[in-house]
Coordinates of C-alpha atoms in Angstrom, one line a residue:
Chain A
X17 CA 112.8 82.0 77.5
X18 CA 111.2 80.2 80.3
X19 CA 114.1 80.4 82.6
X20 CA 114.2 84.2 82.7
X21 CA 110.4 84.6 82.8
X22 CA 109.3 86.7 85.7
X23 CA 107.1 84.6 88.0
X24 CA 106.6 84.1 91.7
X25 CA 106.9 87.0 94.2
X26 CA 107.4 90.3 92.6
X27 CA 107.7 93.3 95.0
X28 CA 106.8 96.9 94.0
X29 CA 109.8 98.2 95.8
X30 CA 109.2 101.2 98.1
X31 CA 111.3 104.2 97.2
X32 CA 113.4 105.7 100.1
X33 CA 113.8 109.5 100.2
X34 CA 116.4 111.6 102.0
X35 CA 115.5 114.5 104.2
X36 CA 115.3 116.8 101.2
X37 CA 112.8 114.2 99.6
X38 CA 115.4 113.4 96.9
X39 CA 115.4 109.6 96.2
X40 CA 118.1 107.8 98.2
X41 CA 119.7 105.5 95.7
X42 CA 121.9 103.7 98.2
X43 CA 119.1 102.8 100.4
X44 CA 117.0 101.7 97.4
X45 CA 119.8 99.3 96.3
X46 CA 120.2 97.9 99.8
X47 CA 116.4 97.3 100.0
X48 CA 116.4 95.6 96.6
X49 CA 119.2 93.3 97.7
X50 CA 117.4 92.5 101.0
X51 CA 114.2 91.6 99.1
X52 CA 116.0 89.3 96.7
X53 CA 117.8 87.7 99.6
X54 CA 114.6 87.2 101.5
X55 CA 112.5 85.5 98.8
X56 CA 111.5 88.0 96.1
X57 CA 111.8 86.6 92.6
X58 CA 111.6 89.9 91.0
X59 CA 111.4 93.7 91.6
X60 CA 108.6 95.7 90.2
X61 CA 110.3 99.1 90.8
X62 CA 108.2 102.2 90.2
X63 CA 104.9 100.7 91.1
X64 CA 102.1 102.4 93.0
X65 CA 103.8 101.5 96.3
X66 CA 107.0 102.9 95.0
X67 CA 105.3 106.4 94.7
X68 CA 106.3 106.1 91.0
X69 CA 103.8 108.8 90.1
X70 CA 105.5 111.1 92.6
X71 CA 108.8 110.7 90.7
X72 CA 109.7 112.5 87.5
X73 CA 110.5 110.7 84.3
X74 CA 114.2 111.5 84.7
X75 CA 114.2 110.4 88.3
X76 CA 112.8 107.0 87.3
X77 CA 115.5 106.7 84.6
X78 CA 118.3 107.6 87.0
X79 CA 117.1 105.3 89.8
X80 CA 116.8 102.3 87.4
X81 CA 120.4 103.0 86.3
X82 CA 121.5 103.2 89.9
X83 CA 120.0 99.8 90.6
X84 CA 121.5 98.2 87.5
X85 CA 124.9 99.8 88.2
X86 CA 124.8 98.2 91.6
X87 CA 124.8 94.9 89.9
X88 CA 121.2 93.8 90.3
X89 CA 120.2 91.5 87.5
X90 CA 118.1 93.4 84.9
X91 CA 116.2 90.2 84.1
X92 CA 114.8 90.3 87.6
X93 CA 113.3 93.8 87.1
X94 CA 109.8 94.7 85.9
X95 CA 109.8 98.5 86.3
X96 CA 106.7 100.5 86.0
X97 CA 106.9 102.6 82.9
X98 CA 103.3 103.8 82.4
X99 CA 102.6 107.5 82.1
X100 CA 99.7 109.7 81.0
X101 CA 101.7 110.9 78.0
X102 CA 102.7 108.4 75.4
X103 CA 106.0 110.1 74.9
X104 CA 106.9 109.6 78.5
X105 CA 105.7 106.0 78.5
X106 CA 107.7 105.3 75.4
X107 CA 110.9 106.9 76.8
X108 CA 110.7 105.0 80.1
X109 CA 109.8 101.7 78.4
X110 CA 112.5 102.0 75.7
X111 CA 115.1 102.7 78.4
X112 CA 114.0 99.7 80.5
X113 CA 114.0 97.3 77.5
X114 CA 117.4 98.6 76.2
X115 CA 118.8 97.8 79.6
X116 CA 117.5 94.2 79.5
X117 CA 114.7 94.4 82.0
X118 CA 112.7 91.3 82.2
X119 CA 109.5 93.1 81.6
X120 CA 107.7 96.4 82.2
X121 CA 104.5 97.0 84.1
X122 CA 102.3 99.6 82.5
X123 CA 99.4 101.6 83.8
X124 CA 97.1 102.9 81.1
X125 CA 97.2 106.6 80.5
X126 CA 95.2 107.7 83.6
X127 CA 94.2 111.3 83.4
X128 CA 91.4 111.2 80.9
X129 CA 88.6 109.2 82.2
X130 CA 85.9 107.1 80.5
X131 CA 88.2 106.5 77.5
X132 CA 87.3 103.4 75.6
X133 CA 89.2 100.4 74.5
X134 CA 89.9 101.8 71.0
X135 CA 91.9 104.7 72.4
X136 CA 93.7 102.6 74.9
X137 CA 94.5 100.1 72.1
X138 CA 95.9 102.9 70.0
X139 CA 98.0 104.0 73.0
X140 CA 99.6 100.5 73.6
X141 CA 100.1 99.7 69.9
X142 CA 101.8 103.1 69.4
X143 CA 103.9 102.4 72.5
X144 CA 105.1 99.0 71.2
X145 CA 105.7 100.6 67.8
X146 CA 107.8 103.5 69.3
X147 CA 109.8 101.2 71.5
X148 CA 110.4 99.0 68.5
X149 CA 112.3 96.3 70.3
X150 CA 111.4 92.6 70.1
X151 CA 112.6 92.2 73.7
X152 CA 109.7 94.2 75.1
X153 CA 107.7 92.1 77.5
X154 CA 104.6 94.1 78.5
X155 CA 102.6 93.5 81.6
X156 CA 99.4 95.6 81.9
X157 CA 98.5 97.1 85.2
X158 CA 94.8 96.9 86.2
X159 CA 94.2 99.1 89.3
X160 CA 91.0 101.0 88.5
X161 CA 90.3 102.1 92.0
X162 CA 93.5 104.1 92.0
X163 CA 94.2 105.0 88.4
X164 CA 90.6 105.8 87.6
X165 CA 91.1 104.0 84.3
X166 CA 91.3 100.2 84.2
X167 CA 92.5 97.7 81.7
X168 CA 89.2 96.7 79.9
X169 CA 88.9 93.0 79.3
X170 CA 88.5 93.9 75.6
X171 CA 91.9 95.6 75.6
X172 CA 93.6 92.4 77.0
X173 CA 91.9 90.4 74.2
X174 CA 92.9 92.8 71.5
X175 CA 96.5 93.2 72.6
X176 CA 96.9 89.4 73.0
X177 CA 95.8 89.1 69.4
X178 CA 97.7 92.1 68.0
X179 CA 101.0 91.8 69.8
X180 CA 101.3 88.2 71.0
X181 CA 104.5 87.5 72.8
X182 CA 105.0 91.2 73.5
X183 CA 102.0 91.2 75.7
X184 CA 103.3 89.0 78.5
X185 CA 100.9 89.3 81.3
X186 CA 98.9 91.4 83.7
X187 CA 98.8 92.6 87.2
X188 CA 95.3 92.5 88.5
X189 CA 95.0 94.8 91.6
X190 CA 91.2 95.1 91.3
X191 CA 90.8 92.8 94.2
X192 CA 88.0 91.1 92.2
X193 CA 88.9 87.4 92.2
X194 CA 86.2 86.7 89.6
X195 CA 87.9 89.1 87.2
X196 CA 91.3 87.5 87.9
X197 CA 90.1 84.0 87.5
X198 CA 88.4 84.7 84.2
X199 CA 91.6 86.1 82.9
X200 CA 93.5 83.1 84.1
X201 CA 91.0 80.8 82.4
X202 CA 90.7 82.7 79.1
X203 CA 94.4 83.7 78.7
X204 CA 96.6 80.8 79.8
X205 CA 99.4 82.2 77.6
X206 CA 99.6 85.3 79.8
X207 CA 101.2 85.5 83.2
X208 CA 98.5 86.9 85.5
X209 CA 99.6 88.3 88.9
X210 CA 97.0 89.1 91.5
X211 CA 98.0 92.4 93.1
X212 CA 97.8 91.0 96.6
X213 CA 99.2 87.9 98.3
X214 CA 95.7 87.2 99.7
X215 CA 95.0 85.6 96.3
X216 CA 98.4 83.9 95.9
X217 CA 97.4 80.3 96.6
X218 CA 94.1 80.6 94.8
X219 CA 95.9 82.1 91.9
X220 CA 98.6 79.4 91.8
X221 CA 95.9 76.7 91.8
X222 CA 94.4 78.3 88.8
X223 CA 97.5 78.9 86.7
X224 CA 98.5 82.2 88.2
X225 CA 102.1 83.4 87.9
X226 CA 102.5 84.5 91.5
X227 CA 101.7 87.9 92.9
X228 CA 103.0 91.5 92.8
X229 CA 102.2 92.9 96.2
X230 CA 103.0 96.0 98.3
X231 CA 103.4 94.0 101.5
X232 CA 106.0 91.9 99.8
X233 CA 108.3 94.8 100.8
X234 CA 108.1 93.8 104.4
X235 CA 107.0 90.1 104.4
X236 CA 108.9 88.5 101.5
X237 CA 109.7 85.4 103.5
X238 CA 106.1 84.7 104.5
X239 CA 104.9 85.0 101.0
X240 CA 107.9 83.0 99.7
X241 CA 106.8 80.2 102.0
X242 CA 103.4 80.0 100.3
X243 CA 105.1 79.8 96.9
X244 CA 107.6 77.1 98.0
X245 CA 105.1 75.0 99.8
X246 CA 102.2 75.4 97.5
X247 CA 101.8 71.6 97.0
X248 CA 102.4 70.7 100.6
X249 CA 100.0 70.1 103.4
X250 CA 100.8 73.3 105.2
X251 CA 100.1 75.5 102.1
X252 CA 96.7 76.8 103.3
X253 CA 98.1 77.5 106.8
X254 CA 101.0 79.5 105.3
X255 CA 98.6 81.4 103.1
X256 CA 96.4 82.2 106.1
X257 CA 99.4 83.5 107.9
X258 CA 100.5 85.7 105.0
X259 CA 96.9 87.0 104.7
X260 CA 96.7 87.8 108.4
X261 CA 99.9 89.9 108.2
X262 CA 98.5 91.7 105.1
X263 CA 95.2 92.4 107.0
X264 CA 97.1 93.9 109.9
X265 CA 99.0 96.2 107.6
X266 CA 96.1 97.2 105.3
X267 CA 94.2 98.6 108.3
X268 CA 96.5 101.6 107.8
X269 CA 97.2 103.7 104.7
X270 CA 99.2 101.1 102.7
X271 CA 102.2 103.1 101.4
X272 CA 103.0 105.0 104.6
X273 CA 102.4 101.8 106.5
X274 CA 104.9 99.8 104.4
X275 CA 107.5 102.6 104.8
X276 CA 106.9 102.8 108.6
X277 CA 107.5 99.1 108.9
X278 CA 110.7 99.4 106.7
X279 CA 112.0 102.1 109.0
X280 CA 111.9 99.5 111.8
X281 CA 113.0 96.5 109.7
X282 CA 116.0 98.3 108.3
X283 CA 116.6 100.4 111.4
X284 CA 116.5 103.6 109.4
X285 CA 113.9 106.2 110.5
X286 CA 114.2 108.0 107.2
X287 CA 112.5 105.2 105.5
X288 CA 109.2 106.6 106.8
X289 CA 109.4 109.6 104.5
X290 CA 106.9 109.9 101.7
X291 CA 106.5 112.5 99.0
X292 CA 103.4 114.7 99.1
X293 CA 100.5 114.3 98.5
X294 CA 101.1 111.3 100.7
X295 CA 101.6 111.8 104.4
X296 CA 103.9 109.7 106.6
X297 CA 102.4 107.7 109.5
X298 CA 103.1 109.4 112.7
X299 CA 104.3 107.5 115.8
X300 CA 100.8 107.3 117.2
X301 CA 100.0 105.1 114.2
X302 CA 103.3 103.5 113.5
X303 CA 103.6 102.0 117.0
X304 CA 100.3 100.0 116.9
X305 CA 100.9 99.1 113.3
X306 CA 104.2 97.5 114.2
X307 CA 102.6 95.8 117.2
X308 CA 99.7 94.5 115.1
X309 CA 101.9 93.3 112.3
X310 CA 104.1 91.5 114.8
X311 CA 101.1 90.0 116.5
X312 CA 100.0 88.7 113.1
X313 CA 103.3 87.0 112.6
X314 CA 105.5 89.5 110.8
X315 CA 109.1 88.8 111.8
X316 CA 112.1 91.1 111.6
X317 CA 114.6 89.6 109.3
Chain B
X13 CA 98.7 144.9 89.4
X14 CA 95.1 145.2 88.4
X15 CA 95.8 145.9 84.8
X16 CA 97.7 142.7 84.1
X17 CA 95.4 140.5 86.2
X18 CA 93.9 137.7 84.2
X19 CA 90.1 138.0 84.0
X20 CA 87.3 137.6 81.5
X21 CA 87.5 134.8 78.9
X22 CA 90.4 132.5 79.2
X23 CA 90.7 129.7 76.7
X24 CA 92.3 126.3 77.4
X25 CA 93.9 126.3 74.0
X26 CA 93.5 123.0 72.0
X27 CA 96.9 121.6 70.9
X28 CA 97.3 120.8 67.2
X29 CA 99.3 117.8 66.2
X30 CA 100.9 116.8 62.9
X31 CA 100.5 113.5 61.1
X32 CA 103.2 112.1 63.4
X33 CA 101.3 113.3 66.4
X34 CA 104.1 115.7 67.2
X35 CA 102.8 119.1 68.4
X36 CA 102.4 121.6 65.6
X37 CA 103.8 124.8 67.0
X38 CA 103.0 127.0 64.1
X39 CA 99.3 126.0 64.1
X40 CA 99.2 126.5 67.9
X41 CA 100.6 130.1 67.5
X42 CA 98.1 130.8 64.8
X43 CA 95.2 129.6 66.9
X44 CA 96.4 131.6 69.9
X45 CA 96.5 134.7 67.8
X46 CA 93.0 133.9 66.4
X47 CA 91.6 133.5 69.9
X48 CA 93.1 136.8 71.1
X49 CA 91.7 138.5 68.0
X50 CA 88.3 137.1 68.5
X51 CA 87.7 138.0 72.1
X52 CA 89.9 135.9 74.4
X53 CA 91.4 137.8 77.3
X54 CA 93.9 135.1 78.1
X55 CA 95.2 131.7 77.1
X56 CA 95.1 128.8 79.5
X57 CA 97.6 126.7 77.5
X58 CA 98.0 123.1 78.6
X59 CA 94.6 122.5 80.2
X60 CA 92.5 119.5 80.0
X61 CA 91.2 120.5 76.6
X62 CA 94.8 121.0 75.5
X63 CA 95.5 117.3 76.1
X64 CA 98.2 118.6 78.4
X65 CA 98.4 115.3 80.2
X66 CA 99.2 113.7 76.9
X67 CA 102.2 116.0 76.5
X68 CA 105.5 115.3 78.2
X69 CA 107.0 117.9 80.5
X70 CA 109.6 118.8 77.9
X71 CA 107.0 119.2 75.2
X72 CA 105.0 121.6 77.4
X73 CA 108.2 123.6 78.0
X74 CA 109.1 123.8 74.4
X75 CA 105.5 124.7 73.3
X76 CA 105.3 127.6 75.8
X77 CA 108.6 128.9 74.5
X78 CA 107.3 128.6 70.9
X79 CA 104.3 130.7 71.8
X80 CA 106.4 133.3 73.6
X81 CA 108.9 133.5 70.9
X82 CA 106.1 134.2 68.5
X83 CA 105.5 137.4 70.4
X84 CA 102.3 136.4 72.4
X85 CA 102.3 138.5 75.6
X86 CA 103.3 136.3 78.6
X87 CA 101.0 138.3 80.9
X88 CA 98.0 136.9 78.9
X89 CA 99.1 133.3 79.6
X90 CA 97.9 131.0 82.4
X91 CA 99.6 127.7 81.4
X92 CA 98.6 124.5 83.1
X93 CA 101.7 123.4 85.2
X94 CA 100.2 120.7 87.4
X95 CA 101.6 117.2 87.5
X96 CA 101.5 114.1 89.6
X97 CA 105.1 114.6 90.6
X98 CA 106.1 117.7 92.6
X99 CA 109.5 117.8 90.7
X100 CA 107.6 118.1 87.4
X101 CA 105.1 120.6 88.7
X102 CA 107.9 122.7 90.1
X103 CA 109.9 122.6 86.9
X104 CA 106.9 123.6 84.7
X105 CA 105.8 126.3 87.2
X106 CA 109.2 127.8 87.7
X107 CA 109.7 127.9 83.9
X108 CA 106.3 129.7 83.4
X109 CA 106.9 132.2 86.1
X110 CA 110.5 132.9 84.9
X111 CA 109.0 133.8 81.6
X112 CA 106.5 136.2 83.1
X113 CA 103.3 134.3 82.6
X114 CA 100.4 136.0 84.2
X115 CA 99.5 132.9 86.2
X116 CA 99.6 129.1 86.3
X117 CA 96.6 126.8 86.6
X118 CA 97.4 123.8 88.6
X119 CA 95.8 120.4 88.9
X120 CA 96.4 118.7 92.2
X121 CA 98.7 115.6 92.0
X122 CA 96.0 113.2 90.6
X123 CA 97.4 109.7 90.7
X124 CA 96.9 108.8 94.4
X125 CA 93.3 109.0 95.3
X126 CA 91.6 109.8 98.6
X127 CA 94.5 111.9 99.7
X128 CA 93.6 114.5 102.3
X129 CA 94.0 118.2 102.6
X130 CA 97.2 118.0 104.7
X131 CA 99.1 116.1 101.9
X132 CA 97.8 118.4 99.2
X133 CA 98.7 121.4 101.4
X134 CA 102.2 120.0 101.7
X135 CA 102.4 119.6 98.0
X136 CA 101.4 123.2 97.1
X137 CA 103.4 124.8 99.9
X138 CA 106.5 122.8 98.7
X139 CA 105.7 123.9 95.2
X140 CA 105.6 127.6 96.1
X141 CA 108.8 127.1 98.1
X142 CA 110.6 125.3 95.3
X143 CA 109.6 127.9 92.7
X144 CA 110.7 130.6 95.1
X145 CA 109.5 133.5 93.0
X146 CA 107.3 136.3 94.3
X147 CA 105.8 136.6 90.8
X148 CA 104.0 133.3 91.1
X149 CA 100.2 133.7 90.7
X150 CA 98.7 130.3 91.4
X151 CA 95.2 129.3 90.3
X152 CA 94.0 126.0 91.6
X153 CA 92.1 123.7 89.2
X154 CA 89.1 121.8 90.6
X155 CA 87.9 119.2 88.2
X156 CA 87.3 116.2 90.4
X157 CA 85.2 114.3 87.8
X158 CA 88.3 114.0 85.5
X159 CA 91.3 114.3 87.8
X160 CA 89.8 112.0 90.4
X161 CA 91.3 114.3 93.0
X162 CA 89.6 117.6 93.7
X163 CA 90.7 120.8 95.4
X164 CA 89.1 120.4 98.9
X165 CA 87.5 123.6 100.2
X166 CA 89.8 123.3 103.3
X167 CA 92.8 123.4 100.9
X168 CA 91.6 126.7 99.4
X169 CA 91.1 128.1 102.9
X170 CA 94.5 127.0 104.1
X171 CA 96.4 128.2 101.0
X172 CA 94.6 131.5 101.1
X173 CA 95.9 132.0 104.6
X174 CA 99.4 130.5 104.2
X175 CA 100.3 132.0 100.8
X176 CA 98.1 135.1 100.3
X177 CA 98.8 136.9 97.1
X178 CA 100.5 133.9 95.7
X179 CA 97.2 132.0 95.7
X180 CA 95.4 134.1 93.1
X181 CA 92.3 132.1 92.2
X182 CA 90.6 129.0 91.2
X183 CA 89.0 127.3 88.2
X184 CA 85.9 125.4 89.2
X185 CA 85.1 122.8 86.6
X186 CA 82.9 120.8 89.0
X187 CA 79.7 122.1 87.3
X188 CA 78.4 122.6 90.8
X189 CA 77.1 126.1 91.0
X190 CA 76.6 125.9 94.7
X191 CA 80.2 125.1 95.2
X192 CA 81.3 128.0 92.9
X193 CA 79.0 130.5 94.5
X194 CA 80.2 129.6 98.0
X195 CA 83.8 130.1 96.9
X196 CA 82.9 133.5 95.4
X197 CA 81.1 134.5 98.6
X198 CA 83.8 133.3 101.1
X199 CA 86.9 134.3 99.1
X200 CA 86.3 137.7 97.4
X201 CA 90.0 138.1 97.3
X202 CA 90.4 135.2 94.8
X203 CA 89.6 135.2 91.1
X204 CA 87.1 132.4 90.7
X205 CA 86.5 131.2 87.2
X206 CA 83.7 128.7 86.4
X207 CA 84.9 126.0 84.0
X208 CA 82.0 126.6 81.6
X209 CA 80.5 129.7 80.0
X210 CA 77.1 128.4 81.1
X211 CA 77.9 129.9 84.5
X212 CA 79.5 133.0 83.1
X213 CA 76.7 135.6 83.7
X214 CA 75.7 134.1 87.0
X215 CA 79.3 134.2 88.0
X216 CA 79.9 137.8 86.9
X217 CA 76.8 138.8 88.9
X218 CA 78.3 137.2 92.0
X219 CA 81.8 138.6 91.7
X220 CA 83.2 135.9 89.4
X221 CA 86.3 136.6 87.3
X222 CA 85.0 135.3 84.0
X223 CA 85.3 131.8 82.7
X224 CA 87.9 129.3 81.5
X225 CA 86.1 127.1 79.0
X226 CA 86.9 124.5 76.4
X227 CA 84.3 125.8 74.0
X228 CA 86.0 129.2 74.1
X229 CA 88.2 127.6 71.5
X230 CA 85.5 127.8 68.9
X231 CA 83.0 130.4 70.2
X232 CA 85.2 133.2 71.7
X233 CA 83.1 135.9 70.1
X234 CA 79.8 134.6 71.5
X235 CA 81.3 134.4 75.0
X236 CA 83.0 137.8 74.6
X237 CA 79.6 139.3 73.9
X238 CA 78.3 138.1 77.3
X239 CA 81.3 139.7 79.0
X240 CA 81.0 143.0 77.1
X241 CA 77.3 143.3 77.5
X242 CA 76.9 141.9 81.0
X243 CA 75.2 145.1 82.3
X244 CA 73.0 145.5 79.2
X245 CA 69.4 144.4 78.5
X246 CA 70.5 141.7 76.1
X247 CA 72.9 140.1 78.5
X248 CA 70.6 137.2 79.3
X249 CA 69.8 136.5 75.7
X250 CA 73.5 136.5 74.8
X251 CA 74.2 134.1 77.7
X252 CA 71.4 131.9 76.4
X253 CA 72.9 131.9 73.0
X254 CA 76.3 131.0 74.3
X255 CA 74.8 128.3 76.4
X256 CA 72.9 126.8 73.5
X257 CA 76.1 126.5 71.5
X258 CA 77.8 124.9 74.4
X259 CA 75.0 122.4 74.7
X260 CA 75.2 121.5 71.0
X261 CA 78.9 120.8 71.4
X262 CA 78.9 118.9 74.6
X263 CA 76.6 116.3 73.2
X264 CA 79.8 115.0 71.7
X265 CA 83.0 114.0 73.4
X266 CA 84.3 117.5 74.3
X267 CA 88.0 117.5 73.2
X268 CA 87.5 115.6 69.9
X269 CA 84.4 117.8 69.2
X270 CA 86.4 121.1 69.8
X271 CA 89.1 119.9 67.4
X272 CA 86.7 118.7 64.8
X273 CA 85.1 122.2 64.8
X274 CA 88.5 123.8 64.7
X275 CA 89.4 121.7 61.6
X276 CA 86.4 123.4 59.9
X277 CA 86.9 126.9 61.4
X278 CA 90.6 127.0 60.5
X279 CA 90.1 125.0 57.3
X280 CA 92.8 122.6 58.4
X281 CA 91.7 118.9 58.5
X282 CA 94.7 118.0 60.6
X283 CA 93.2 119.9 63.6
X284 CA 91.0 116.9 64.2
X285 CA 93.9 114.8 65.4
X286 CA 94.1 113.9 69.1
X287 CA 96.7 111.8 70.9
X288 CA 95.7 108.4 72.3
X289 CA 94.0 107.5 74.6
X290 CA 91.5 110.1 73.0
X291 CA 90.0 109.2 69.7
X292 CA 89.2 111.8 67.0
X293 CA 85.6 112.2 65.9
X294 CA 84.9 110.5 62.6
X295 CA 83.0 112.2 59.8
X296 CA 79.8 110.5 60.8
X297 CA 79.9 112.5 64.0
X298 CA 81.8 115.6 62.9
X299 CA 79.2 116.5 60.2
X300 CA 76.1 116.5 62.5
X301 CA 78.2 118.3 65.2
X302 CA 79.0 121.1 62.8
X303 CA 75.4 121.2 61.7
X304 CA 74.1 121.3 65.3
X305 CA 76.6 123.9 66.4
X306 CA 75.8 126.1 63.5
X307 CA 72.1 125.7 64.1
X308 CA 72.7 126.8 67.7
X309 CA 74.3 129.9 66.4
X310 CA 78.0 129.1 66.1
X311 CA 79.4 131.3 63.3
X312 CA 82.6 130.8 61.3
X313 CA 84.9 133.7 62.0

């Protein structure tokens, strides 16, 4: 259904933690609402930026239910449901699909390295089989520099052929525009999202679906503007502005930086907390980050 | 207590799966018994070779209980309890300690890369705090080429100082003998296990605790011989023999190779099964593997 297809700006929603490092469901719901009100088309809960891999399977399930119970539209959600173990990935994915989520964004199993396309294909075919729900819309998550295991191009081709319709798209966080543009060219039936807004306008001009980006947590309006004015004269200037804000933020460790900015945007110091092994930005870093991001054009909503 | 300390040959026990890829508890127990009867001092269940990261948290808990209920001595067990999420690692570790396991072998959280010692230190201190059991004996697992995150030397030093007694040792699967020998020299209070029997005799001669090795699954007697005759004239020859068998096996993908050999050793073809993303050896590879390993001296028990 075209009208419920997830496109545009998707945000891998940062996960707030209480002083005990337990997830703070109320603050998460509030942030989800703020994102949707400020230009996000969809919410990619439980992504890399969400510290999803620092959450247990049961925590991810409970948090998704918290967001849904708060009335956020499931069709706007593309939760991350990847895991090293197929049983965990199938449990998370089945749960998300059963609750009507618009899609799921899946890392490959990322512990064993140098695995080949046949084993990854087995994994995703078994996943689709175990979920056994025609509503599954699977987006593959290619972030080899973090996961250590990428989505080989041959895997995309094989899944596009073996489970057409179920394979809905891909998030390409490789930062390799050549890779992204070849995917866009060769798989027009897939919704390909660059993993950074720096490629948003280039992507849109080549058939891209939008972007799924960490900095969407703090600059949804700036990124929304690029989407809304993609065909207007100021499109490139708006892209340059969004890119400048991104550059200011990515000079710092991304996840702690996003959360330090959210602490200021939402006026909630606790937003700075991260779970180990990540380390929160200290004030000596958070202050210049805020200054640099503001200088680059980041506004407080 | 010296008498219950885990030393010598520890085997990261391969995990057998049924045709439905569910863990086969009975075959696992039988293999554990076979290993202990053939020279293993301890069982490092749920290691890399065990495909532990292809098992869910609940599966690991149930399998440990299956092994314990079968009467295998908990003090001989050093289950892998590492996980990306602290909540999962704490759950697995607390469960193992509560059941009297001799130790736990812990990967660092391995999704987020380029994390520093402070964040890893936070993780392991929080782990020890959450487990809150003085019986915890923590062995760190350094396998950077697979996990993508190693155990920095500064982390070993910090934990040795912050939780002495609790930090009991380390498995060094880096394959870097210089790294292993420096650890042995600088931390005589820790039990350092090379991750391969190829370093067994060198390790023993420098204060090493033994080894924890994948190929212990199939050649426990050959490795036991090196341990038993470490001070005898034939020690080097026995080491050379064990090394030759290792070399024959590691010419193939290690985990599928170990399981293909176990299928023949135990006379159970199902032992060959692996969970995706790994791929079982086909007969075209398993036949020469068996021939090469036998030619190198691997005997069927």
